[in-house]
XYZ file of C-alpha atoms in Angstrom:
724
model
C 0.288 -0.103 -0.152
C 0.865 3.078 -0.586
C 1.513 6.246 1.669
C 0.515 9.782 0.874
C 2.300 12.633 3.019
C -0.104 15.233 2.260
C -3.311 15.483 -0.571
C -2.931 17.736 -3.477
C -5.302 20.958 -3.392
C -6.650 21.069 -7.108
C -8.965 23.617 -6.206
C -5.974 26.214 -4.694
C -5.749 29.019 -7.697
C -2.661 30.882 -7.339
C -1.842 33.869 -8.574
C 1.012 32.281 -11.162
C -2.205 30.394 -12.444
C -4.088 33.542 -13.059
C -4.028 34.993 -16.745
C -4.678 31.645 -19.111
C -4.694 31.815 -21.932
C -6.222 28.547 -22.596
C -8.337 25.941 -20.412
C -7.706 22.148 -21.128
C -10.280 20.198 -23.356
C -9.890 17.365 -21.318
C -9.055 16.288 -17.571
C -8.355 13.182 -15.741
C -6.519 11.115 -13.174
C -5.107 8.215 -13.795
C -3.260 5.715 -10.616
C -0.865 3.980 -11.680
C 1.111 2.108 -8.391
C -0.898 3.388 -6.326
C -0.604 7.495 -6.986
C -3.204 9.728 -8.743
C -1.388 11.266 -11.942
C -3.531 14.328 -12.901
C -4.018 15.250 -16.305
C -4.433 17.340 -19.065
C -5.122 17.596 -22.815
C -5.395 20.338 -24.869
C -6.102 20.545 -29.145
C -6.076 17.926 -31.360
C -3.694 17.183 -34.232
C -2.966 13.423 -35.205
C 0.434 14.315 -33.328
C 0.909 14.244 -29.610
C 3.357 16.757 -27.838
C 3.947 15.393 -23.893
C 5.134 17.894 -22.128
C 6.684 16.357 -19.320
C 7.074 17.132 -15.941
C 10.248 19.000 -14.423
C 11.575 18.412 -10.796
C 8.474 18.470 -8.546
C 9.082 21.910 -6.616
C 6.792 23.089 -10.038
C 3.698 21.762 -11.501
C 2.820 21.162 -14.735
C 1.885 24.988 -15.106
C 5.614 25.412 -15.520
C 4.942 24.342 -19.273
C 2.051 27.975 -19.911
C 3.968 29.483 -22.175
C 4.076 26.768 -24.618
C 0.736 25.039 -24.034
C -1.175 27.705 -26.140
C 0.836 27.802 -29.123
C 2.093 24.314 -29.465
C -1.956 23.238 -28.610
C -3.459 25.311 -32.117
C -0.903 23.155 -34.300
C -0.912 19.536 -32.046
C -2.507 17.453 -29.754
C -0.944 18.168 -26.195
C -0.830 16.331 -23.312
C 0.606 17.331 -20.025
C 0.665 15.876 -16.322
C 1.367 16.790 -12.662
C 4.816 14.750 -11.997
C 3.991 12.766 -8.228
C 4.707 14.897 -5.690
C 3.844 18.567 -7.554
C 0.463 19.859 -9.188
C -2.812 18.134 -8.580
C -0.753 14.457 -8.158
C -0.221 12.313 -5.343
C 2.676 12.753 -2.916
C 3.759 9.498 -1.955
C 5.822 9.112 1.495
C 9.800 8.038 0.629
C 12.807 8.124 -1.923
C 11.798 5.171 -3.733
C 8.910 6.621 -4.819
C 10.660 9.565 -6.430
C 13.178 7.159 -8.479
C 13.577 7.815 -12.430
C 12.079 5.134 -12.983
C 8.744 5.886 -11.500
C 8.490 8.914 -13.423
C 8.959 7.463 -16.877
C 6.288 4.624 -15.786
C 4.099 7.324 -15.103
C 4.531 8.798 -18.362
C 3.679 5.440 -19.883
C 0.362 5.292 -17.818
C -0.719 8.982 -18.988
C -0.032 8.017 -22.575
C -2.077 4.931 -22.273
C -4.840 6.979 -20.211
C -5.259 9.438 -22.711
C -5.776 7.235 -25.791
C -2.040 8.315 -27.056
C -0.310 5.798 -28.542
C 2.460 7.390 -29.215
C 4.349 11.253 -28.544
C 6.781 13.797 -29.545
C 8.250 14.041 -25.676
C 9.445 17.278 -24.817
C 11.308 17.866 -20.980
C 13.162 20.470 -19.076
C 15.605 19.893 -16.582
C 15.219 16.036 -15.139
C 12.093 15.396 -17.028
C 15.100 14.508 -19.607
C 16.417 11.823 -18.136
C 12.557 10.292 -17.305
C 12.704 10.872 -21.171
C 15.153 9.140 -21.940
C 13.941 6.480 -19.780
C 10.729 6.058 -22.142
C 11.851 5.826 -24.903
C 14.646 2.881 -24.214
C 12.274 1.053 -22.796
C 9.297 2.110 -24.766
C 10.653 2.867 -28.259
C 6.924 2.743 -29.820
C 5.946 5.257 -27.782
C 8.725 7.977 -28.024
C 8.222 9.967 -31.837
C 11.249 12.045 -30.145
C 12.601 13.487 -27.200
C 13.081 17.624 -27.538
C 14.907 18.407 -23.516
C 16.369 21.893 -22.478
C 18.277 22.491 -19.846
C 18.677 18.487 -19.202
C 19.647 17.436 -16.079
C 20.855 14.597 -15.862
C 23.220 12.017 -13.863
C 25.654 12.275 -16.254
C 29.184 12.100 -15.046
C 29.684 15.692 -16.174
C 32.031 17.472 -13.219
C 30.342 20.760 -11.741
C 32.280 21.262 -8.481
C 30.068 24.285 -7.053
C 27.323 21.972 -6.523
C 29.701 18.887 -5.544
C 31.628 20.680 -3.088
C 28.022 20.065 -0.758
C 26.857 16.509 -0.282
C 22.938 16.675 -0.256
C 22.509 14.038 2.684
C 25.033 15.619 5.198
C 25.173 18.226 7.380
C 26.650 20.952 6.760
C 28.133 24.303 9.100
C 27.313 27.189 6.366
C 23.906 27.612 4.540
C 25.655 29.863 1.664
C 25.545 28.875 -2.050
C 24.958 25.574 -2.788
C 25.350 24.444 0.559
C 21.311 25.612 0.887
C 20.779 22.796 -1.850
C 20.104 19.965 1.239
C 18.076 17.970 2.916
C 19.060 18.829 6.293
C 18.578 22.511 5.676
C 15.159 22.140 3.416
C 14.117 19.747 6.946
C 14.794 22.037 9.934
C 13.518 25.025 8.317
C 15.392 26.486 5.096
C 12.845 25.671 2.584
C 12.260 29.321 1.858
C 15.718 30.163 1.864
C 16.488 27.307 -0.556
C 13.552 27.965 -3.028
C 14.351 31.462 -3.782
C 18.103 30.666 -3.870
C 17.319 28.238 -6.383
C 14.612 30.271 -8.620
C 17.034 33.439 -8.239
C 20.420 31.219 -10.139
C 17.582 29.342 -12.703
C 16.241 32.954 -14.024
C 19.675 35.114 -13.575
C 18.910 36.640 -16.938
C 18.187 40.798 -15.921
C 14.413 41.315 -15.935
C 13.709 37.904 -14.304
C 11.072 38.947 -11.754
C 7.895 37.652 -13.184
C 9.482 34.144 -13.933
C 11.041 33.822 -10.476
C 7.780 35.075 -9.098
C 5.516 31.897 -10.622
C 7.856 29.333 -9.158
C 8.078 30.554 -5.546
C 3.950 30.678 -6.561
C 4.526 26.968 -7.691
C 6.820 25.781 -5.229
C 4.967 27.280 -2.178
C 3.062 24.291 -2.156
C 5.886 21.982 -1.510
C 6.523 20.094 2.001
C 9.814 19.878 2.764
C 9.821 16.446 3.445
C 8.345 15.382 -0.012
C 11.121 17.564 -1.920
C 13.280 15.337 0.149
C 12.074 12.467 -0.849
C 12.186 13.498 -4.786
C 16.007 14.621 -4.402
C 16.469 11.050 -2.430
C 14.853 9.054 -5.216
C 16.409 10.797 -7.851
C 19.755 10.473 -6.409
C 19.231 6.871 -5.400
C 19.391 7.416 -1.678
C 17.053 6.173 1.042
C 16.439 3.436 -0.193
C 15.834 4.417 -4.407
C 17.841 2.594 -7.032
C 19.534 4.839 -9.141
C 19.936 3.888 -12.555
C 23.022 4.756 -14.996
C 21.606 6.636 -17.490
C 24.618 5.753 -19.780
C 23.263 2.379 -20.997
C 19.718 3.803 -22.007
C 20.996 6.587 -23.922
C 22.550 4.164 -26.336
C 19.368 2.569 -26.434
C 17.715 5.533 -27.460
C 16.958 4.962 -31.207
C 14.379 8.303 -32.028
C 15.344 11.885 -32.899
C 16.642 13.997 -30.245
C 17.626 17.613 -30.007
C 19.076 19.505 -27.069
C 18.622 22.915 -26.102
C 20.529 24.389 -23.146
C 22.286 27.431 -21.914
C 25.356 28.645 -22.352
C 25.476 30.437 -18.841
C 22.756 27.724 -16.826
C 23.379 27.912 -13.314
C 21.765 24.663 -12.368
C 22.972 22.061 -14.679
C 26.503 23.214 -16.984
C 25.663 23.316 -20.629
C 28.384 19.861 -20.534
C 25.296 18.333 -19.400
C 23.698 19.097 -22.546
C 26.148 18.526 -24.782
C 26.794 14.503 -23.462
C 23.645 13.752 -23.708
C 23.312 14.398 -27.117
C 26.480 13.030 -27.687
C 25.289 9.697 -25.801
C 21.804 9.599 -27.763
C 22.988 10.850 -31.441
C 20.722 14.110 -30.819
C 21.803 17.481 -32.332
C 22.289 20.267 -29.625
C 21.574 23.777 -29.925
C 23.015 25.822 -27.262
C 21.782 29.179 -26.321
C 24.111 32.014 -25.535
C 23.752 33.822 -22.412
C 20.648 31.700 -21.710
C 20.104 30.113 -17.819
C 17.740 26.978 -17.181
C 14.775 28.641 -17.873
C 14.420 28.886 -21.439
C 10.724 27.453 -21.654
C 9.393 30.609 -19.150
C 12.998 33.209 -20.588
C 12.880 32.205 -24.004
C 8.959 31.089 -25.238
C 9.279 32.608 -28.292
C 12.066 31.030 -29.215
C 11.537 27.543 -27.411
C 8.215 27.352 -29.161
C 9.004 27.965 -32.249
C 12.318 25.484 -32.032
C 9.906 22.590 -30.469
C 7.250 23.033 -34.114
C 10.024 22.703 -36.149
C 11.168 19.450 -34.085
C 7.788 18.092 -34.138
C 7.499 18.969 -37.838
C 10.700 17.300 -38.361
C 9.849 14.583 -36.632
C 6.386 14.136 -38.161
C 6.451 16.462 -41.189
C 2.792 17.652 -41.853
C 1.281 17.295 -44.959
C 1.662 19.339 -47.929
C -0.372 22.758 -48.553
C -1.067 24.858 -51.428
C -0.450 28.714 -50.919
C -0.483 31.434 -53.377
C 1.617 34.378 -53.102
C 1.102 37.632 -55.434
C 3.586 39.738 -57.303
C 5.163 42.580 -55.144
C 4.030 44.857 -58.403
C 0.341 43.422 -58.171
C 0.255 43.696 -54.256
C -1.744 46.709 -53.600
C -0.325 48.210 -50.176
C -1.552 46.316 -46.717
C -1.611 46.848 -43.205
C -2.200 44.859 -40.081
C -3.854 47.065 -37.509
C -2.904 45.779 -33.975
C -5.831 47.959 -31.496
C -5.695 47.304 -28.037
C -9.061 45.457 -26.418
C -8.213 47.016 -22.449
C -11.232 49.680 -23.638
C -13.031 50.805 -26.394
C -11.204 54.038 -26.329
C -7.923 52.956 -28.911
C -10.577 50.994 -31.394
C -12.528 54.961 -31.694
C -8.983 56.832 -32.469
C -7.320 53.743 -34.125
C -10.069 53.634 -36.714
C -9.969 57.122 -37.541
C -6.386 57.464 -38.330
C -7.044 54.472 -40.704
C -9.756 56.714 -42.605
C -7.490 59.178 -42.571
C -4.418 56.735 -43.587
C -6.939 55.456 -46.772
C -7.110 58.899 -47.382
C -3.910 59.966 -48.193
C -3.554 56.217 -49.676
C -6.143 55.421 -51.353
C -4.934 51.681 -52.850
C -4.262 50.717 -48.562
C -5.600 47.571 -47.667
C -6.216 47.477 -43.728
C -6.052 43.854 -42.096
C -7.172 44.630 -38.253
C -5.947 41.683 -35.798
C -7.620 42.338 -31.972
C -10.506 40.531 -30.474
C -13.881 41.821 -28.313
C -14.956 44.387 -27.793
C -12.904 46.133 -30.001
C -13.989 43.461 -32.973
C -17.887 44.987 -32.612
C -16.097 48.796 -32.975
C -14.532 47.437 -35.838
C -17.880 45.607 -37.878
C -20.068 48.891 -36.800
C -17.395 50.816 -39.016
C -16.927 48.076 -42.097
C -13.355 46.675 -40.765
C -12.214 43.598 -41.893
C -10.903 41.408 -38.719
C -8.768 38.839 -39.402
C -8.902 35.611 -39.039
C -6.664 34.591 -36.343
C -8.832 37.326 -34.332
C -9.998 34.280 -33.073
C -6.934 32.713 -31.769
C -6.324 35.448 -30.151
C -6.823 35.196 -25.893
C -8.673 37.417 -24.461
C -7.269 40.871 -22.629
C -10.074 41.549 -21.529
C -11.536 38.900 -19.853
C -8.482 38.957 -17.607
C -9.156 42.127 -16.271
C -12.581 41.455 -15.171
C -11.302 38.524 -14.112
C -8.224 40.492 -11.899
C -10.923 43.841 -10.952
C -12.318 43.344 -7.499
C -14.712 46.396 -6.117
C -14.323 49.299 -8.510
C -10.077 48.645 -7.721
C -7.649 46.974 -10.339
C -4.199 46.566 -9.881
C -3.259 47.363 -13.846
C 0.199 46.729 -13.492
C -0.179 43.176 -11.674
C -2.735 42.620 -13.516
C -0.569 43.441 -16.884
C 2.486 41.401 -15.532
C -0.067 38.165 -14.936
C -1.119 38.678 -18.184
C 2.275 36.623 -19.763
C 0.839 33.376 -20.931
C -1.531 35.641 -22.652
C 0.410 38.128 -24.144
C 3.156 35.414 -25.543
C 0.199 33.354 -27.024
C -1.086 36.645 -28.859
C 2.349 37.215 -29.957
C 3.183 33.735 -31.201
C -0.431 34.514 -32.971
C 0.705 37.248 -34.670
C 4.109 36.464 -35.819
C 2.221 33.284 -37.611
C 0.048 35.714 -39.172
C 2.905 37.952 -40.346
C 4.935 35.225 -41.562
C 1.969 33.796 -43.911
C 0.829 37.159 -44.733
C 3.439 39.840 -46.801
C 1.920 43.357 -44.853
C 3.856 46.530 -45.817
C 2.844 47.894 -42.429
C 2.199 46.640 -38.803
C 0.502 49.240 -36.200
C 0.610 48.467 -33.184
C -1.429 50.726 -30.938
C -0.229 49.621 -27.240
C 0.229 46.116 -28.392
C 2.308 44.598 -25.602
C 2.918 41.762 -26.575
C 4.819 42.400 -30.275
C 6.482 45.266 -28.747
C 8.042 43.099 -26.281
C 8.728 40.211 -27.649
C 10.217 41.883 -31.010
C 12.442 43.800 -29.163
C 12.942 40.390 -27.329
C 13.064 38.449 -30.461
C 14.585 40.989 -32.937
C 15.701 38.695 -35.704
C 11.476 38.050 -36.223
C 10.653 41.503 -37.570
C 10.912 41.856 -41.196
C 8.457 44.487 -41.665
C 7.934 48.621 -41.068
C 6.460 48.247 -37.576
C 4.749 51.702 -35.954
C 4.253 52.355 -32.488
C 1.175 54.357 -30.852
C 0.553 54.568 -27.064
C -0.974 57.704 -24.928
C 1.396 56.702 -21.706
C 4.845 55.858 -21.141
C 6.352 54.809 -17.905
C 5.095 52.285 -15.506
C 4.664 53.766 -12.430
C 4.110 52.590 -8.807
C 1.075 53.393 -7.100
C 1.684 55.064 -3.493
C 0.010 51.776 -1.480
C 2.136 49.174 -3.000
C 5.483 50.068 -1.557
C 9.001 49.579 -2.184
C 8.429 46.156 -3.906
C 6.435 48.107 -6.145
C 8.494 50.566 -6.894
C 11.384 48.417 -7.728
C 9.123 46.170 -9.946
C 8.046 49.186 -11.862
C 11.381 50.460 -12.405
C 12.350 47.222 -13.505
C 9.833 46.871 -16.233
C 11.013 50.725 -17.003
C 14.735 49.467 -17.477
C 13.684 46.590 -19.185
C 11.866 48.715 -22.602
C 14.605 51.471 -22.142
C 17.955 49.366 -22.350
C 15.197 47.507 -25.377
C 15.311 50.675 -27.562
C 18.713 51.587 -26.746
C 19.933 48.413 -27.608
C 17.412 48.172 -30.696
C 16.460 50.673 -32.102
C 15.632 49.966 -35.356
C 12.878 47.451 -34.345
C 10.638 50.380 -33.861
C 9.934 52.411 -37.406
C 8.192 55.428 -35.457
C 6.602 56.026 -32.106
C 3.524 58.095 -31.727
C 2.925 59.251 -28.862
C -0.942 60.238 -28.691
C -0.555 63.970 -27.212
C 1.467 66.429 -26.549
C 4.680 66.768 -24.302
C 3.425 68.088 -21.824
C 0.298 65.575 -21.410
C 3.702 63.288 -20.398
C 4.283 62.962 -17.011
C 6.980 64.505 -15.226
C 8.561 61.648 -13.429
C 10.873 59.514 -13.489
C 11.350 55.991 -14.796
C 13.195 54.251 -12.191
C 16.449 55.547 -9.683
C 19.227 55.773 -11.764
C 16.721 55.833 -14.679
C 15.849 58.993 -17.101
C 12.699 60.975 -16.587
C 9.933 60.459 -18.535
C 9.249 63.407 -20.028
C 12.308 64.126 -21.149
C 13.073 60.423 -22.677
C 9.320 60.695 -24.515
C 10.419 64.071 -26.383
C 13.162 62.837 -27.519
C 12.214 58.778 -28.799
C 8.190 60.286 -29.715
C 6.692 61.390 -32.387
C 3.283 63.695 -31.092
C 0.351 63.438 -33.418
C -1.572 65.531 -30.005
C -4.835 63.937 -29.292
C -6.367 61.610 -31.681
C -10.345 62.270 -31.240
C -12.979 60.092 -32.870
C -14.938 63.084 -34.717
C -14.711 67.086 -34.432
C -17.858 67.125 -31.657
C -20.783 69.791 -32.897
C -21.741 73.014 -31.772
C -24.871 75.264 -31.522
C -27.315 74.495 -34.014
C -25.390 70.812 -34.545
C -25.356 70.729 -31.359
C -29.171 71.392 -30.996
C -30.061 68.989 -34.012
C -27.909 66.008 -32.251
C -29.335 66.244 -29.304
C -33.208 65.573 -30.885
C -31.397 62.802 -33.092
C -30.669 61.367 -29.718
C -33.941 61.578 -28.282
C -32.687 64.719 -26.280
C -36.212 66.861 -24.669
C -35.091 70.080 -24.422
C -36.616 70.622 -20.879
C -34.246 67.753 -19.582
C -30.935 67.716 -18.811
C -29.407 64.754 -19.527
C -26.125 63.002 -17.576
C -24.856 59.603 -19.339
C -22.858 57.493 -17.032
C -20.106 55.409 -18.611
C -17.461 52.771 -18.002
C -15.665 52.317 -21.282
C -15.438 48.466 -22.937
C -14.918 46.174 -19.781
C -16.945 44.843 -17.187
C -14.606 46.243 -14.647
C -17.598 49.241 -14.025
C -20.256 47.873 -12.647
C -19.771 48.611 -9.362
C -19.297 52.458 -10.078
C -22.786 52.093 -12.165
C -24.542 50.549 -9.250
C -23.228 53.283 -6.859
C -24.314 55.811 -9.343
C -28.027 54.644 -9.587
C -27.888 54.823 -5.538
C -27.786 58.738 -5.885
C -30.419 58.824 -8.746
C -33.488 59.905 -6.697
C -31.228 62.047 -4.557
C -29.590 63.358 -7.534
C -32.911 64.278 -9.066
C -34.413 65.379 -5.972
C -32.394 68.359 -5.748
C -33.088 69.026 -9.949
C -35.972 67.141 -10.945
C -35.168 67.368 -14.552
C -31.726 65.348 -14.635
C -31.877 62.246 -16.632
C -29.656 59.856 -16.754
C -28.241 57.558 -19.502
C -26.543 54.398 -18.171
C -24.728 52.662 -20.556
C -23.181 49.078 -19.628
C -21.037 48.914 -22.482
C -20.312 45.471 -24.170
C -19.570 43.400 -21.433
C -22.016 43.963 -18.357
C -25.610 43.103 -18.930
C -27.643 45.761 -18.147
C -30.443 43.642 -16.902
C -28.137 43.140 -13.860
C -28.616 46.590 -13.103
C -31.445 47.790 -10.825
C -34.189 49.983 -12.129
C -34.307 53.865 -11.435
C -37.193 56.083 -12.158
C -35.439 58.554 -15.308
C -33.299 56.404 -15.572
C -32.497 54.701 -19.159
C -29.867 51.730 -18.806
C -28.915 50.620 -22.265
C -26.230 48.386 -23.390
C -23.473 48.376 -25.932
C -23.432 52.274 -27.639
C -21.702 51.857 -30.987
C -21.823 56.292 -31.234
C -21.239 56.051 -28.161
C -18.938 59.568 -28.968
C -22.310 61.584 -30.423
C -24.225 60.756 -26.411
C -20.925 62.234 -24.734
C -21.058 65.820 -27.240
C -24.989 66.046 -26.943
C -25.638 65.315 -22.779
C -25.121 68.220 -20.362
C -23.125 65.693 -17.747
C -21.081 62.558 -17.574
C -19.942 59.995 -14.602
C -17.042 58.031 -15.752
C -14.271 55.928 -14.805
C -10.585 57.332 -16.002
C -10.211 56.146 -19.177
C -8.019 58.519 -21.459
C -10.417 58.391 -24.515
C -13.726 58.974 -22.623
C -12.657 61.746 -20.384
C -10.750 63.657 -23.761
C -14.021 63.188 -25.981
C -16.214 65.118 -22.949
C -12.891 67.921 -22.707
C -12.996 68.084 -26.309
C -17.166 68.873 -26.399
C -16.881 70.911 -23.766
C -18.545 68.549 -21.555
C -18.800 68.998 -17.715
C -17.868 65.431 -16.149
C -16.969 63.204 -13.104
C -14.692 61.050 -12.817
C -13.502 58.437 -10.813
C -11.008 56.352 -11.635
C -10.384 52.914 -10.826
C -8.935 51.844 -7.425
C -4.768 51.065 -7.580
C -4.946 52.447 -11.646
C -1.817 53.588 -12.217
C -2.780 54.463 -15.920
C -6.028 56.457 -14.419
C -5.442 57.698 -11.178
C -1.473 59.208 -12.186
C -1.154 59.831 -16.548
C -5.039 60.240 -17.056
C -5.178 62.606 -14.153
C -2.241 64.372 -15.028
C -3.365 65.015 -18.260
C -7.096 66.322 -17.649
C -5.505 68.418 -15.373
C -3.294 69.899 -18.204
C -6.255 70.648 -20.306
C -8.263 71.757 -16.356
C -10.792 69.290 -17.064
C -13.210 67.487 -15.655
C -14.156 67.056 -11.586
C -11.610 64.167 -9.747
C -14.032 62.200 -7.396
C -12.075 59.126 -5.036
C -14.505 56.046 -5.042
C -15.261 56.122 -1.693
C -16.430 59.201 -1.609
C -18.561 57.917 -4.860
C -19.738 55.287 -2.731
C -21.825 58.038 0.012
C -25.038 58.980 -2.562
C -25.807 62.421 -0.549
C -21.890 62.766 -1.477
C -22.450 61.993 -4.999
C -25.508 63.540 -6.227
C -24.233 66.927 -5.000
C -21.240 66.585 -6.346
C -23.243 66.044 -9.706
C -25.505 69.179 -9.150
C -22.291 70.656 -8.573
C -20.428 69.994 -11.478
C -24.154 70.735 -13.670
C -23.920 73.962 -12.373
C -19.967 74.696 -13.303
C -19.908 73.432 -16.182
C -16.804 73.489 -18.584
C -14.150 75.532 -18.906
C -11.342 73.123 -19.838
C -8.534 74.425 -22.969
C -9.213 73.138 -26.433
C -8.134 69.722 -27.848
C -6.968 70.085 -31.837
C -8.637 67.619 -33.709
C -6.019 67.281 -36.360
C -4.988 64.347 -34.028
C -5.588 61.360 -36.322
C -5.063 63.207 -39.911
C -1.537 64.031 -38.044
C -1.030 60.457 -37.122
C -1.728 58.774 -40.092
C 0.831 60.773 -42.127
C 3.190 59.783 -39.770
C 2.348 56.092 -41.271
C 1.641 57.158 -44.254
C 5.926 57.811 -44.290
C 6.634 54.631 -43.580
C 5.361 53.226 -47.178
């Protein structure tokens, strides 16, 4: 009978598990030798890729950057190795011998109905893959081993200086890799040391954070058993790997970082030599290549699978350059609808300058609703994009969105979406790619500049990740690190962006630093960017035109209309409810006041309470008309909505999402430049009397905002047209 040291915790959702780009199509558990093994299957295809477990200090989520991409092309199987994730944690070192992990892999192949698979392995998973290939050659089509950590005769003096199972008089360096250190309260100390060495490359804070998160679920005793099993101690049997390598008959590729500080690249070289496989060394790379170099690993794994199992022939049509029109691939951020409105305006101006331009849009809901309404062409590959708005909604609390951390935790989604983009631009020719805050594309092109083979223009309305005061020193350190990485990218590869366009003017940029010892944001942005001015969706009407617009929208002359809108995501529900709570009080103060509550595309109007004097609508395609025609507005702190109101001369109250650095710092700074809007904290908005009085006062005060330029779209389009 197998004894379990503790039960897995399948319902526990760790921060590192947020922001998933795809969910499994099938899940299950197979029991082998008394140990439950939790598996997942993604996608469907003629070739199965089995992503092997690695050391049980982390779960199969370590493959999060690979699964979505590979599952679009192949059938992908993952499972949590014994001792990790949702699998069982048997007691005793013998339960964690190499052969046990190898037989677990075969059991998962059987349970998932998989005759054979390409095995992709990280670290000690390479040893287990060799065991499977040697003993079950008909089940293994090929082995792709990354950062192989195998029991091969390769000297590593730094590690070997301290015996794993002996007590030492120090806990410095690799002395932390020690049975007694773990059992006697030093496991957290070791985890920090280990993952810091695994991801020694600069700007690896998120990868380290993820691994610390995953490894927080393993008990010291379990981790000790896993290592004793791999080392052949405490009753476990260690089988020499060299004879097994000689029995491997399938193709093998070994990928190893030249600066791997967990296992020397000599280990990978020896494995390739013994198996007759190919060796690829990543100069400067560390041990955690799947997380730190996801684009490289993804493309190399797919190339390897296609070599082992060639795909069927395909037919393609190529158009000669002289017969092609000018083609633009436009990437519009789906975080809110503001990007969509301005990008449609820019595209219209671009067509005016270049009538032969064809625009494809690679984007997602809710932007696609705006594009479809405007008659634009959405690229079919947009269906492969993982939804960023859904992720932000999951991250949000009550009118609370820690925007910086939410974007950090969107890393899996960003990898997936970049891989979609990369495939699109490799399959089809584009004369220009425009990225409006397409963070994934900008980041990974700078990380993989060899993949850039087209003119690329970058648009944004803010520069610089800024810490919120309540985030303290840790958040200040992280935002500075992200900023420093971006600055290094731009200094090292200035040619990746052929044009950087700031949607605004130099004074709209915050007068802050990127971080300690880093340049000022406004000074750097003034040198790096061209300034298009604000890009409005349309010039606001005035005089008789505004009166006619009000009539066309159904506004009665005797009514004062307040529009309440919270953008294109589902985050704004709580603010809508707070305003509805204040409606009776506000109408008591001003009886002619009427409200139009716009839920947007992702909030169900039926979820809101009904109030006299209030119309509730879902998605309003031409919301700008209401913003220009109404007498007052209540909004969050999104830039586009606030600036549309500023340009229209409409008084408004804005309530930024708590902990949202862009709304609270960047947008608020810009609105102060225009002397526009009345700021209200959410805690204040929760007081119905205060909110009602604020609305009435704002309406009485009117707007004294500075004029907003109306030619921003034309200026931006002219900058883009120069890149053809």
